[in-house]
Amino acid sequence: MLHLGMFEIGKPLGKGKFGRVYLARERSSGFVCALKVLHKNELQQSRVEKQVQREIEIQSNLRHPNILRLYGHFHDRKRIFLILEFAGRGELYKHLRKANRFSEPKAAHYVAQMASALRYLHRKHVIHRDIKPENILIGIHGEIKISDFGWSVHAPGNRRKTYCGTLDYLPPEMVSAVNPDNSYDGRVDLWALGVLTYEFLVGEAPFEDTPAMTCRRISRADMEIPSFLSVEATSFIKGLLVVNPEIRLNLEQVQQHPWILKHCR
Ligand code: AMP
């Protein structure tokens, strides 16, 4: 049985909406990990116990180099502890804000890793639904680690809960009245990959605006692509930010796209 006494707790790594994350070491093996501490009463008050439970179930079963591992979990009377893989270089979001934007080769490498992880997820019928720089960590070798499966679901799904994060990464099929039952599938993650690629290369999301305008612009894929982007990068983004999910690039096409091939082989 896992318990807190088995770990030596180190420095705080960060603080999220629910709980804190610490560097930790398992005493007997010396194994270094990140320990995430969630307070049960806070989860209850925000009515996210089910969401956390699902996050644990889904993430425990995933094994991919670009997906943050969840090794195990345990709880005491007041808290839930998640034993996570330690992502040595922290948040991608911070790297992006510091760099303002990434070079095309760097962005293409990150996007290729994202595509590989998404392919793995979709093969397991898991849709992440919340792909954005804040939910991506970087490992010690500079590799992508997708984290935060709090919004992920087994495909296909309908949107039932109220969404309270940023609108910037939501696809047309989730913001639009054209799709009244809000049905969607794994292709929502491909739209988000397009938004992510844009943000990597431009330094801001393509539909950043007031909330009402963001929705309107998303439903029309109304964006401007700066002229400093290469022809290949432009075609890549335009291939993903397509309103009709049927016509959007799929993951196979992403991996074979000239922009990815140019930088990743
Ligand atoms: P979260 O509650 O998951 O949003 O985590 C809060 C913050 O802690 C993140 O934004 C990261 O800066 C840090 N963090 C979370 N998990 C890890 C991890 N596995 N490795 C390194 N840092 C982490």
XYZ file of N, CA and C and ligand atoms in Angstrom, residues 13-21 33-34 36 38 55 68 84-91 94 134-135 137 147-148, ligand 1:
110
model
N 6.851 22.513 -6.794
C 7.069 22.691 -8.242
C 6.050 23.641 -8.832
N 4.925 23.758 -8.164
C 3.900 24.647 -8.702
C 2.589 24.464 -7.986
N 1.684 25.334 -8.363
C 0.386 25.350 -7.723
C -0.661 25.442 -8.820
N -1.647 24.567 -8.768
C -2.708 24.609 -9.767
C -3.993 25.092 -9.132
N -5.078 24.957 -9.892
C -6.386 25.366 -9.385
C -6.736 24.559 -8.134
N -6.436 23.254 -8.190
C -6.686 22.400 -7.034
C -5.380 21.784 -6.577
N -4.813 22.312 -5.562
C -3.680 21.628 -4.972
C -2.316 22.023 -5.480
N -1.332 21.472 -4.799
C 0.058 21.819 -5.055
C 0.821 20.603 -5.510
N 1.941 20.878 -6.170
C 2.783 19.795 -6.672
C 4.190 19.959 -6.088
N 10.030 11.737 -8.409
C 8.735 11.943 -9.060
C 8.150 13.288 -8.631
N 6.987 13.596 -9.128
C 6.260 14.790 -8.694
C 5.032 14.304 -7.937
N 1.459 15.265 -6.472
C 0.404 16.269 -6.531
C -0.574 16.020 -5.389
N -4.093 16.928 -3.611
C -5.419 17.525 -3.803
C -6.197 17.418 -2.500
N -9.912 11.482 -14.411
C -8.541 11.851 -14.771
C -7.571 10.759 -14.320
N 2.510 12.582 -19.843
C 2.972 12.517 -18.454
C 2.417 11.264 -17.780
N 3.236 11.426 -9.930
C 3.398 11.761 -11.347
C 4.848 11.710 -11.781
N 5.045 11.487 -13.055
C 6.364 11.620 -13.651
C 6.836 13.066 -13.457
N 8.107 13.245 -13.125
C 8.652 14.588 -12.936
C 9.084 15.144 -14.299
N 8.503 16.283 -14.659
C 8.867 16.940 -15.927
C 9.895 18.028 -15.613
N 11.166 17.705 -15.841
C 12.289 18.504 -15.348
C 12.374 19.942 -15.817
N 11.843 20.226 -17.000
C 11.952 21.601 -17.485
C 10.666 22.406 -17.352
N 9.705 21.867 -16.629
C 8.519 22.656 -16.266
C 7.554 22.949 -17.399
N 6.888 24.069 -17.271
C 5.774 24.390 -18.162
C 6.202 24.912 -19.528
N 5.587 28.719 -20.015
C 6.613 29.677 -19.574
C 7.729 29.822 -20.602
N -0.650 25.630 -21.489
C -0.682 25.503 -20.036
C -0.748 24.045 -19.587
N -1.189 23.163 -20.474
C -1.325 21.750 -20.115
C -0.217 20.886 -20.692
N 3.877 19.990 -20.339
C 5.116 20.136 -19.570
C 6.272 19.687 -20.455
N -0.105 16.828 -20.152
C -0.640 16.522 -18.822
C -2.067 17.045 -18.718
N -2.613 16.972 -17.544
C -3.945 17.476 -17.267
C -5.033 16.801 -18.103
P -1.339 21.533 -11.908
O -2.094 21.570 -10.632
O -1.293 20.164 -12.514
O -1.774 22.583 -12.883
O 0.179 21.857 -11.530
C 0.564 23.113 -11.080
C 1.969 23.430 -11.549
O 2.901 22.535 -10.955
C 2.198 23.263 -13.037
O 1.813 24.375 -13.759
C 3.701 23.006 -13.092
O 4.425 24.189 -13.016
C 3.944 22.212 -11.853
N 3.886 20.768 -12.126
C 2.784 19.996 -12.111
N 3.073 18.722 -12.381
C 4.399 18.665 -12.599
C 5.299 17.601 -12.952
N 4.859 16.363 -13.127
N 6.604 17.900 -13.102
C 7.025 19.174 -12.932
N 6.232 20.217 -12.610
C 4.931 19.975 -12.438
